[in-house]
Coordinates of C-alpha atoms in Angstrom, one line a residue:
Chain A
M19 CA -71.2 5.2 29.1
P20 CA -74.3 5.1 26.9
E21 CA -73.6 3.9 23.5
S22 CA -75.9 6.5 21.9
K23 CA -73.3 9.2 22.6
F24 CA -71.2 8.2 19.6
R25 CA -73.1 8.2 16.4
E26 CA -71.9 6.1 13.5
V27 CA -70.5 8.2 10.7
L28 CA -70.8 6.8 7.2
P29 CA -69.9 9.1 4.4
K30 CA -72.5 9.1 1.6
Q31 CA -70.7 11.1 -1.1
G32 CA -67.2 11.8 -2.4
K33 CA -64.6 9.0 -2.4
L34 CA -66.3 6.1 -0.6
A35 CA -64.0 3.2 -1.3
V36 CA -60.6 2.5 -2.8
E37 CA -60.3 -0.5 -5.1
D38 CA -56.9 -2.1 -4.9
V39 CA -55.6 -2.0 -8.4
T40 CA -52.4 -3.8 -9.2
A41 CA -50.1 -1.0 -10.5
M42 CA -46.9 -1.5 -12.4
V43 CA -43.8 -1.3 -10.3
L44 CA -40.7 0.7 -10.9
C45 CA -37.3 -0.7 -10.3
K46 CA -35.8 0.7 -7.1
P47 CA -33.1 3.4 -6.9
K48 CA -29.7 1.8 -6.9
L49 CA -27.0 2.9 -4.4
L50 CA -23.7 2.4 -6.2
P51 CA -21.3 0.2 -4.2
L52 CA -17.9 1.7 -3.5
K53 CA -14.9 0.0 -4.8
S54 CA -12.2 -1.6 -2.7
V55 CA -8.6 -0.5 -3.1
T56 CA -7.6 -3.8 -4.6
L57 CA -10.3 -3.7 -7.2
E58 CA -9.4 -0.1 -8.1
K59 CA -5.8 -1.1 -8.5
L60 CA -6.7 -4.2 -10.5
E61 CA -8.8 -2.1 -12.8
K62 CA -6.2 0.6 -13.1
M63 CA -3.6 -2.0 -14.0
Q64 CA -5.9 -3.6 -16.5
R65 CA -6.6 -0.2 -18.2
E66 CA -2.9 0.5 -18.4
A67 CA -2.2 -3.0 -19.8
Q68 CA -4.8 -2.5 -22.5
E69 CA -3.4 0.9 -23.2
T70 CA 0.2 -0.4 -23.7
I71 CA -1.1 -3.2 -25.9
R72 CA -3.0 -0.7 -28.0
Q73 CA 0.0 1.5 -28.4
Q74 CA 2.1 -1.5 -29.3
N75 CA -0.3 -2.5 -31.9
Q76 CA -0.4 1.0 -33.4
R77 CA 3.4 1.1 -33.7
T78 CA 3.6 -2.2 -35.6
Chain B
M23 CA 29.2 18.7 -9.7
G24 CA 27.6 17.8 -6.4
I25 CA 28.3 14.7 -4.5
E26 CA 26.9 11.6 -6.3
M27 CA 24.8 9.3 -4.3
D28 CA 25.8 5.7 -4.3
P29 CA 23.6 4.2 -7.1
L30 CA 22.4 1.2 -5.1
L31 CA 21.4 3.4 -2.2
H32 CA 19.7 5.8 -4.7
A33 CA 17.8 2.9 -6.2
W34 CA 16.8 1.7 -2.7
S35 CA 15.6 5.2 -1.9
Y36 CA 13.5 5.1 -5.1
F37 CA 12.0 1.8 -3.9
R38 CA 11.2 3.2 -0.5
R39 CA 9.4 6.1 -2.2
R40 CA 7.5 3.7 -4.3
K41 CA 9.0 5.1 -7.6
F42 CA 9.4 1.6 -8.9
H43 CA 10.1 2.4 -12.5
Q44 CA 13.1 4.6 -11.7
C45 CA 14.3 2.1 -9.2
S46 CA 14.1 -0.7 -11.8
D47 CA 15.9 1.4 -14.4
L48 CA 18.7 2.3 -12.0
C49 CA 19.1 -1.4 -11.0
S50 CA 19.3 -2.3 -14.7
Q51 CA 22.2 0.1 -15.1
L52 CA 23.9 -1.5 -12.1
L53 CA 23.4 -5.0 -13.4
E54 CA 24.9 -4.1 -16.8
K55 CA 28.3 -3.8 -15.1
Q56 CA 30.2 -7.0 -14.9
P57 CA 29.4 -8.8 -11.7
G58 CA 33.1 -9.8 -11.4
D59 CA 34.5 -6.3 -10.7
Q60 CA 32.5 -5.9 -7.5
E61 CA 33.7 -7.3 -4.3
S62 CA 32.8 -10.9 -4.8
D63 CA 34.1 -12.4 -1.6
S64 CA 31.2 -11.2 0.6
E65 CA 28.1 -13.3 0.8
F66 CA 25.9 -10.7 -0.9
S67 CA 27.5 -8.7 -3.6
V68 CA 26.2 -5.4 -5.0
F69 CA 25.2 -7.3 -8.0
Q70 CA 23.0 -9.6 -6.0
A71 CA 21.6 -6.7 -4.1
A72 CA 20.7 -4.8 -7.3
W73 CA 19.2 -8.0 -8.7
C74 CA 17.1 -8.5 -5.6
L75 CA 16.0 -4.9 -5.5
K76 CA 15.0 -5.0 -9.1
I77 CA 12.8 -8.0 -8.8
R78 CA 11.2 -6.5 -5.7
A79 CA 10.5 -3.3 -7.6
L80 CA 9.0 -5.3 -10.5
T81 CA 6.8 -7.2 -8.1
E82 CA 5.6 -4.2 -6.3
M83 CA 4.5 -2.6 -9.6
V84 CA 1.9 -5.3 -10.2
Y85 CA 1.3 -6.4 -6.6
V86 CA -2.2 -6.9 -5.4
D87 CA -3.2 -8.3 -2.1
E88 CA -3.6 -12.0 -2.6
I89 CA -6.2 -12.3 0.2
D90 CA -8.5 -10.0 -1.6
V91 CA -8.1 -11.4 -5.1
D92 CA -10.5 -14.1 -5.6
Q93 CA -12.1 -14.7 -9.0
E94 CA -13.9 -17.7 -10.1
G95 CA -14.1 -18.3 -13.8
I96 CA -17.1 -20.1 -15.4
A97 CA -15.1 -23.3 -15.5
E98 CA -14.3 -23.1 -11.8
M99 CA -17.9 -22.3 -10.9
M100 CA -19.7 -24.8 -13.0
L101 CA -17.3 -27.8 -12.9
D102 CA -16.9 -27.5 -9.2
E103 CA -15.8 -30.9 -7.8
N104 CA -15.5 -29.7 -4.3
A105 CA -19.2 -29.3 -3.5
I106 CA -20.1 -31.6 -0.7
A107 CA -23.8 -31.6 -1.2
Q108 CA -25.6 -30.7 -4.4
V109 CA -28.5 -29.4 -2.3
A110 CA -27.1 -27.9 0.8
R111 CA -29.1 -27.6 4.0
P112 CA -30.4 -24.1 4.6
G113 CA -27.9 -21.7 6.2
T114 CA -24.9 -23.8 5.4
S115 CA -24.1 -22.7 1.9
L116 CA -23.1 -19.6 0.1
K117 CA -24.7 -20.9 -3.1
L118 CA -28.3 -20.5 -2.1
P119 CA -28.9 -16.9 -1.3
G120 CA -32.5 -17.7 -0.6
T121 CA -31.6 -19.6 2.5
S122 CA -31.5 -16.5 4.6
Q123 CA -32.6 -16.7 8.2
A124 CA -34.1 -13.3 8.5
G125 CA -33.3 -9.7 8.9
G126 CA -32.7 -7.9 5.6
P127 CA -35.2 -5.8 3.7
S128 CA -37.1 -7.6 1.0
Q129 CA -36.5 -7.5 -2.6
A130 CA -39.4 -5.1 -3.1
V131 CA -37.2 -2.5 -1.4
R132 CA -33.6 -3.5 -2.0
P133 CA -32.5 -4.5 -5.5
V134 CA -30.8 -7.8 -6.0
T135 CA -27.8 -8.9 -8.0
Q136 CA -28.0 -11.6 -10.6
T137 CA -27.4 -14.3 -8.0
G138 CA -30.3 -13.1 -5.9
R139 CA -28.3 -11.4 -3.2
P140 CA -29.2 -7.9 -2.1
I141 CA -26.8 -5.5 -3.6
T142 CA -24.0 -4.7 -1.2
G143 CA -22.5 -1.4 -0.2
F144 CA -19.0 -2.3 -1.3
V145 CA -17.5 -4.3 -4.1
R146 CA -14.3 -6.4 -3.9
P147 CA -12.8 -8.5 -6.6
S148 CA -14.5 -11.6 -5.1
T149 CA -18.0 -10.0 -4.9
Q150 CA -17.9 -9.4 -8.6
G151 CA -18.1 -13.0 -9.6
G152 CA -21.1 -14.2 -7.7
R153 CA -22.1 -17.8 -7.9
P154 CA -24.6 -18.4 -10.6
G155 CA -26.8 -21.4 -10.1
T156 CA -27.0 -22.7 -13.7
M157 CA -24.7 -22.8 -16.7
E158 CA -27.1 -20.6 -18.6
Q159 CA -27.0 -18.0 -15.9
A160 CA -23.2 -18.1 -15.9
I161 CA -22.9 -17.6 -19.6
R162 CA -25.4 -14.9 -19.7
T163 CA -23.8 -12.8 -17.0
P164 CA -21.5 -10.6 -19.1
R165 CA -24.3 -9.1 -20.9
T166 CA -26.4 -8.2 -18.0
A167 CA -24.5 -6.6 -15.2
H168 CA -21.0 -5.1 -15.0
T169 CA -21.0 -5.8 -11.3
A170 CA -21.2 -9.6 -12.0
R171 CA -18.5 -10.2 -14.5
P172 CA -17.4 -13.8 -15.0
M173 CA -14.3 -14.8 -16.8
T174 CA -13.8 -17.9 -18.8
S175 CA -11.0 -18.8 -16.5
A176 CA -9.9 -17.5 -13.2
S177 CA -6.4 -17.0 -14.5
G178 CA -7.6 -14.7 -17.3
R179 CA -6.9 -11.4 -15.7
Y180 CA -3.5 -12.5 -14.4
V181 CA -2.4 -13.6 -17.8
R182 CA -3.5 -10.4 -19.5
L183 CA -1.6 -8.3 -16.9
G184 CA 1.4 -10.5 -17.5
T185 CA 1.5 -10.0 -21.2
A186 CA 1.2 -6.3 -20.8
S187 CA 4.2 -6.2 -18.5
L188 CA 6.1 -8.2 -21.1
L189 CA 5.3 -5.7 -23.8
T190 CA 6.6 -2.8 -21.7
N191 CA 10.1 -4.4 -21.7
P192 CA 11.4 -4.2 -25.2
D193 CA 14.1 -6.8 -24.7
G194 CA 11.8 -9.4 -23.2
P195 CA 11.3 -10.3 -19.6
F196 CA 13.9 -9.6 -17.0
L197 CA 14.2 -13.2 -16.0
N198 CA 13.6 -16.3 -17.9
V199 CA 12.1 -18.3 -15.2
A200 CA 12.2 -21.6 -17.0
K201 CA 16.0 -21.4 -17.3
L202 CA 16.6 -20.6 -13.7
N203 CA 18.0 -23.3 -11.5
L204 CA 15.4 -23.1 -8.8
N205 CA 17.2 -25.5 -6.5
N206 CA 20.2 -23.2 -6.4
Y207 CA 18.1 -20.2 -5.5
A208 CA 16.3 -22.1 -2.8
Q209 CA 19.6 -22.5 -0.9
K210 CA 19.7 -18.7 -0.5
P211 CA 16.6 -17.9 1.6
K212 CA 16.8 -14.2 1.3
L213 CA 17.0 -14.2 -2.5
A214 CA 14.5 -17.1 -2.8
K215 CA 11.7 -15.1 -1.0
A216 CA 12.1 -12.2 -3.4
L217 CA 12.3 -14.4 -6.4
F218 CA 9.2 -16.4 -5.3
E219 CA 7.1 -13.2 -5.1
Y220 CA 8.4 -12.1 -8.5
I221 CA 7.5 -15.4 -10.1
F222 CA 4.1 -15.6 -8.3
H223 CA 2.9 -12.0 -8.7
H224 CA 4.8 -10.7 -11.7
E225 CA 5.1 -13.7 -13.9
N226 CA 2.0 -15.5 -12.6
D227 CA 3.8 -18.7 -13.2
V228 CA 2.3 -20.8 -10.4
K229 CA 4.0 -24.0 -11.5
N230 CA 7.5 -22.7 -11.2
A231 CA 6.6 -20.8 -8.1
I232 CA 5.5 -23.9 -6.4
D233 CA 8.6 -25.7 -7.4
L234 CA 10.8 -23.0 -5.9
A235 CA 8.7 -23.0 -2.7
A236 CA 8.9 -26.8 -2.5
Y237 CA 12.7 -26.7 -2.7
A238 CA 12.9 -23.8 -0.3
T239 CA 10.7 -25.4 2.3
Q240 CA 12.8 -28.5 2.0
H241 CA 15.9 -26.5 2.5
A242 CA 14.4 -24.9 5.6
Q243 CA 13.6 -28.4 6.8
F244 CA 9.9 -27.6 6.8
K245 CA 10.5 -25.2 9.7
D246 CA 9.7 -22.0 7.9
W247 CA 6.0 -21.1 8.1
W248 CA 6.3 -18.4 5.4
W249 CA 7.1 -21.0 2.7
K250 CA 4.1 -23.1 3.8
V251 CA 1.8 -20.2 3.4
Q252 CA 3.3 -19.6 -0.1
I253 CA 2.8 -23.2 -1.1
G254 CA -0.8 -22.9 0.2
K255 CA -1.3 -19.8 -2.0
C256 CA 0.0 -21.7 -5.0
Y257 CA -2.3 -24.7 -4.3
Y258 CA -5.2 -22.3 -4.0
R259 CA -4.5 -20.8 -7.4
L260 CA -4.2 -24.2 -8.9
G261 CA -7.6 -25.1 -7.4
L262 CA -6.2 -27.7 -5.0
Y263 CA -8.1 -26.4 -2.0
R264 CA -7.7 -29.4 0.3
E265 CA -4.0 -29.3 -0.2
A266 CA -3.9 -25.6 0.4
E267 CA -5.9 -26.1 3.6
T268 CA -3.3 -28.6 5.0
Q269 CA -0.5 -26.2 4.2
F270 CA -2.2 -23.2 5.9
K271 CA -3.0 -25.3 9.0
S272 CA 0.5 -26.5 9.3
A273 CA 1.8 -22.9 9.0
L274 CA -0.6 -21.8 11.7
K275 CA 0.7 -24.4 14.0
Q276 CA 4.2 -23.0 13.7
Q277 CA 3.4 -19.3 13.7
D278 CA 0.0 -17.8 14.5
M279 CA -0.6 -15.1 11.9
V280 CA -3.7 -13.1 10.9
D281 CA -2.8 -13.5 7.3
T282 CA -2.8 -17.2 7.4
I283 CA -6.1 -17.3 9.2
L284 CA -7.5 -15.1 6.4
Y285 CA -6.2 -17.5 3.7
L286 CA -7.6 -20.5 5.5
A287 CA -11.0 -18.9 5.7
K288 CA -10.8 -18.0 2.1
V289 CA -10.2 -21.7 1.3
Y290 CA -13.3 -22.7 3.3
S291 CA -15.5 -20.1 1.7
R292 CA -14.3 -21.3 -1.8
L293 CA -15.2 -24.8 -0.7
D294 CA -18.6 -23.5 0.1
Q295 CA -18.3 -24.1 3.8
P296 CA -19.2 -20.7 5.3
L297 CA -19.8 -22.1 8.8
T298 CA -16.3 -23.6 8.9
A299 CA -14.9 -20.3 7.7
L300 CA -16.8 -18.5 10.4
N301 CA -15.4 -20.8 13.0
V302 CA -11.9 -20.2 11.7
F303 CA -12.4 -16.4 12.0
K304 CA -13.9 -16.7 15.5
Q305 CA -11.1 -18.9 16.7
G306 CA -8.7 -16.3 15.2
L307 CA -10.5 -13.6 17.2
D308 CA -9.9 -15.5 20.4
R309 CA -6.2 -15.2 19.8
F310 CA -6.1 -11.8 18.1
S311 CA -9.0 -10.0 19.8
G312 CA -10.5 -7.1 18.0
E313 CA -8.6 -7.7 14.8
V314 CA -10.3 -5.7 12.1
S315 CA -9.7 -8.0 9.1
L316 CA -11.1 -10.9 11.0
L317 CA -14.2 -9.1 12.1
C318 CA -14.6 -7.8 8.6
G319 CA -14.3 -11.3 7.2
I320 CA -17.1 -12.5 9.5
A321 CA -19.3 -9.7 8.3
R322 CA -18.6 -10.4 4.7
I323 CA -19.6 -14.1 5.1
Y324 CA -22.8 -13.2 6.9
E325 CA -23.6 -10.8 4.2
E326 CA -23.0 -13.4 1.5
M327 CA -25.3 -15.7 3.4
N328 CA -27.9 -13.1 3.2
N329 CA -27.9 -12.6 7.0
I330 CA -27.9 -8.9 6.8
S331 CA -28.6 -8.1 10.5
A332 CA -25.7 -10.3 11.7
A333 CA -23.4 -8.7 9.1
A334 CA -24.4 -5.2 10.3
E335 CA -23.6 -6.2 13.9
Y336 CA -20.1 -7.2 12.8
Y337 CA -19.6 -4.2 10.7
K338 CA -20.4 -2.1 13.7
D339 CA -17.8 -4.0 15.7
V340 CA -15.3 -3.2 12.9
L341 CA -16.1 0.4 13.3
K342 CA -15.5 0.2 17.0
Q343 CA -12.0 -0.8 16.3
D344 CA -11.3 1.3 13.3
N345 CA -13.6 4.1 12.7
T346 CA -12.3 4.9 9.3
H347 CA -13.0 1.5 7.7
V348 CA -14.5 2.4 4.3
E349 CA -16.1 -1.0 3.7
A350 CA -17.9 -1.1 7.0
I351 CA -19.2 2.5 6.7
A352 CA -20.4 1.9 3.2
C353 CA -22.2 -1.3 4.1
I354 CA -23.9 0.1 7.1
G355 CA -24.8 3.1 5.1
S356 CA -26.5 1.1 2.4
N357 CA -28.2 -1.1 5.0
H358 CA -29.8 2.0 6.6
F359 CA -30.8 3.4 3.2
Y360 CA -32.6 0.2 2.2
S361 CA -34.2 -0.2 5.6
D362 CA -35.9 3.2 5.2
Q363 CA -33.5 5.4 7.2
P364 CA -32.0 7.6 4.6
E365 CA -31.1 10.3 7.1
I366 CA -28.8 7.9 8.9
A367 CA -27.4 6.6 5.7
L368 CA -26.6 10.2 4.8
R369 CA -24.6 10.6 7.9
F370 CA -22.5 7.6 7.1
Y371 CA -21.9 8.7 3.5
R372 CA -21.0 12.2 4.7
R373 CA -18.5 10.6 7.0
L374 CA -16.9 8.9 4.0
L375 CA -16.8 12.3 2.2
Q376 CA -15.1 13.8 5.2
M377 CA -12.5 11.0 5.1
G378 CA -11.5 12.0 1.6
V379 CA -13.3 9.5 -0.5
Y380 CA -14.1 11.4 -3.6
N381 CA -15.7 9.5 -6.5
C382 CA -18.8 9.1 -8.6
Q383 CA -20.4 6.4 -6.5
L384 CA -20.2 8.3 -3.3
F385 CA -21.8 11.4 -4.7
N386 CA -24.5 9.4 -6.3
N387 CA -25.3 7.8 -3.0
L388 CA -25.2 11.1 -1.2
A389 CA -27.6 12.5 -3.7
L390 CA -30.0 9.6 -3.3
C391 CA -29.9 9.8 0.5
C392 CA -30.5 13.6 0.3
F393 CA -33.5 13.1 -1.9
Y394 CA -35.1 10.5 0.3
A395 CA -34.2 12.4 3.5
Q396 CA -35.8 15.4 2.0
Q397 CA -32.8 17.6 1.8
Y398 CA -33.6 18.9 -1.6
D399 CA -30.9 21.6 -1.8
M400 CA -28.1 19.1 -2.2
I401 CA -29.6 16.6 -4.7
L402 CA -28.8 18.2 -8.0
S403 CA -25.4 19.5 -7.2
S404 CA -24.4 16.0 -5.9
F405 CA -25.7 14.4 -9.0
E406 CA -23.8 16.9 -11.2
R407 CA -20.7 16.1 -9.4
A408 CA -21.3 12.4 -9.7
L409 CA -21.7 12.8 -13.4
S410 CA -18.5 14.7 -13.7
L411 CA -16.6 12.2 -11.7
A412 CA -17.9 9.1 -13.6
E413 CA -15.1 7.1 -15.0
N414 CA -16.9 5.0 -17.6
E415 CA -20.2 4.9 -19.3
E416 CA -21.7 2.3 -17.0
E417 CA -21.3 4.7 -14.1
T418 CA -22.8 7.6 -16.0
A419 CA -25.7 5.4 -16.9
D420 CA -26.3 4.5 -13.2
V421 CA -26.3 8.1 -12.2
W422 CA -28.8 9.1 -14.9
Y423 CA -30.9 6.2 -13.8
N424 CA -31.0 7.4 -10.2
L425 CA -31.6 10.9 -11.4
G426 CA -34.6 9.5 -13.2
H427 CA -36.0 8.4 -9.8
V428 CA -35.7 11.9 -8.5
A429 CA -37.6 13.2 -11.5
V430 CA -40.3 10.6 -11.0
G431 CA -40.4 11.6 -7.3
I432 CA -41.0 15.2 -8.0
G433 CA -43.5 14.3 -10.7
D434 CA -41.6 15.7 -13.7
T435 CA -42.4 12.9 -16.2
S436 CA -40.6 14.4 -19.1
L437 CA -37.4 14.9 -17.2
A438 CA -37.7 11.3 -16.0
F439 CA -38.1 10.1 -19.6
Q440 CA -35.0 12.0 -20.6
C441 CA -33.0 10.6 -17.7
F442 CA -33.9 7.0 -18.3
K443 CA -33.2 7.5 -22.1
L444 CA -29.8 9.0 -21.2
A445 CA -29.1 6.0 -19.0
L446 CA -29.9 3.7 -21.9
T447 CA -27.7 5.8 -24.3
N448 CA -24.8 5.3 -21.9
N449 CA -25.4 1.7 -21.2
N450 CA -27.6 -0.1 -23.6
D451 CA -28.0 -3.1 -21.2
H452 CA -29.5 -1.1 -18.4
A453 CA -32.5 -3.4 -17.6
E454 CA -33.8 -1.3 -14.8
A455 CA -34.0 1.8 -17.0
Y456 CA -35.9 -0.2 -19.6
N457 CA -38.4 -1.3 -17.0
N458 CA -38.9 2.2 -15.6
L459 CA -39.3 3.6 -19.1
A460 CA -42.0 1.0 -19.8
V461 CA -43.9 2.1 -16.7
L462 CA -43.8 5.7 -17.8
E463 CA -44.9 4.7 -21.4
M464 CA -47.7 2.8 -19.8
Q465 CA -48.8 5.9 -17.9
K466 CA -49.0 7.7 -21.3
G467 CA -51.1 4.8 -22.7
R468 CA -48.6 3.5 -25.2
I469 CA -49.1 -0.1 -24.5
E470 CA -47.0 -1.6 -27.4
Q471 CA -44.0 0.5 -26.6
A472 CA -44.2 -0.4 -23.0
R473 CA -44.5 -4.1 -23.8
L474 CA -41.3 -3.9 -26.0
F475 CA -39.3 -2.2 -23.2
L476 CA -40.5 -4.8 -20.7
Q477 CA -39.6 -7.7 -22.9
T478 CA -36.1 -6.2 -23.4
A479 CA -35.8 -5.7 -19.6
S480 CA -36.9 -9.2 -18.8
S481 CA -34.5 -10.8 -21.3
L482 CA -31.6 -8.7 -20.1
A483 CA -32.2 -9.4 -16.4
P484 CA -34.3 -12.5 -15.8
H485 CA -33.3 -12.3 -12.1
M486 CA -35.4 -9.1 -11.5
Y487 CA -39.1 -9.6 -10.7
E488 CA -40.2 -6.2 -11.8
P489 CA -40.3 -6.7 -15.6
H490 CA -42.0 -10.0 -15.3
F491 CA -44.6 -8.7 -12.9
N492 CA -45.2 -5.6 -15.2
I493 CA -45.6 -7.8 -18.2
A494 CA -48.1 -9.9 -16.2
V495 CA -50.1 -6.8 -15.2
L496 CA -50.0 -5.3 -18.7
S497 CA -51.1 -8.5 -20.4
D498 CA -53.8 -9.0 -17.8
K499 CA -55.1 -5.5 -18.6
V500 CA -55.3 -6.2 -22.3
G501 CA -56.9 -9.6 -21.7
D502 CA -54.0 -11.8 -22.7
L503 CA -54.4 -14.1 -19.7
Q504 CA -52.1 -16.9 -20.9
R505 CA -49.1 -14.6 -21.3
S506 CA -50.0 -12.8 -18.1
Y507 CA -50.0 -16.2 -16.2
I508 CA -46.6 -17.2 -17.6
A509 CA -45.0 -13.9 -16.7
A510 CA -46.5 -13.9 -13.3
Q511 CA -45.0 -17.3 -12.7
K512 CA -41.6 -16.0 -13.7
S513 CA -42.1 -13.1 -11.3
E514 CA -43.0 -15.5 -8.5
A515 CA -39.8 -17.5 -9.2
A516 CA -37.7 -14.4 -8.9
F517 CA -39.5 -13.1 -5.8
P518 CA -41.6 -15.7 -4.1
E519 CA -42.9 -13.4 -1.3
H520 CA -44.3 -10.7 -3.6
V521 CA -47.9 -10.3 -2.5
D522 CA -49.2 -8.6 -5.7
T523 CA -47.8 -11.4 -7.8
K524 CA -49.5 -14.0 -5.6
Q525 CA -52.8 -12.1 -5.9
L526 CA -52.5 -11.9 -9.6
I527 CA -51.9 -15.6 -9.9
T528 CA -54.9 -16.5 -7.8
Q529 CA -57.0 -14.2 -9.8
L530 CA -55.8 -15.7 -13.0
K531 CA -56.4 -19.2 -11.7
Q532 CA -60.0 -18.3 -10.8
H533 CA -60.4 -17.0 -14.4
F534 CA -59.1 -20.2 -15.9
A535 CA -61.2 -22.3 -13.6
R536 CA -64.3 -20.5 -14.7
L537 CA -63.6 -21.1 -18.4

């Protein structure tokens, strides 16, 4: 196939080149991890413990 | 008057229905009667039965699965005498998350925790601690991330729970463990087991617990595997890991139990020998094929070693056995999300929703998946629900932070501003929100404001590369090359493979060479 069939296309106007600019980066979206049953129970017990201690302190 | 139920049976029925407070109260009433007027000739009197039932009820109130509980305090982490090598070979240690073989998405896509591990889809008590590399990092942790909370001592939480249970009983503790004649109790195996669990779980008095267990195992002529496992648990709590290992191994010889295998593997992973732990699990799988907890244990270790693809394989195996395993679904879901397949992640999280998981985290994840899978109708309602379900301010902050991303994505800068600001109002230590605010401020051309935010972010979370890199870019723009170079180096330390950082550093080096 003769080469002349495909002409080289070079744009002469408009956006001719893109300069790679270092842009600032965003932190990524964060999927929140689910909590295990044990952890939830521990946290619940801790909350209750703090609550009882608070109530105890208020009474005295 | 109807027919009264026998009080002991009534108490037992409360126990079976997990109404432990009522059960304990009823048992107390029974115990107030004189022990003498019951039939005392039989081996187990009503008095003994009520006593036993009461301590079991008290134990159940505070019982947490010992296999899952694993918290290292700062002291345990930093003054670790069990480390075999200070600098472990790649792929043999849990301490160096950088020694990953391959597989997972890079830090540019998936956020990392303080210790440099990619964030996981599921938190357990033991994932909270992490293993900070230096003392400074260890002390710094409480101010940076609520997911990586160290304690000054591993026993801290147990002690606090113990004091609270003391306070709930106005006339002091039910038993004064120090005054008990443990040797006597050890003669009665049935009482001894209940008493041991009470001392171990409710009183958290490991020293007395191990005494009782030692007497009891002697009384059983070292033939009862249960007591060996309990002694091993005590040793583990005391930090005597090698002794614990011997006990568990000996128990396994007598009786093959999944629990014991899990405890043994836990000892090895605490000793920082993940490969041995994996071997224990795999040998266990030969005997208990398809056991979910073993498969899940393997997956967790691979995940901790940063070998995400292997972890995903095992999580899939878990799901083949048990298709309602929340941990496996959550981990696979987050893997898909961070490997650019939010549609598939969405299906996993939707499955969790169908299974009845209903909390802030799940709705937040659903909303994010919806956004990136371009299902815009669900995003805002899911976020709203997540906000209404949030249990504390940290969770609210995280939801607002993610909502800020959606706002950035749809180009609504002012909404994004508000979201990140709200995240900061709820959690003043939200480093990611500071960083993103800085980027937005920079777009508006307020350089000084941006610099302030970035400095806050980088001091709050030195493990993230973004704030360092952004400081480098910003300083480079205003011509402060020295500061830019320092920040770029910090960024490179946090994320060595980051191409833009590398380019920036070579540029700066060329600059300096020309001077």
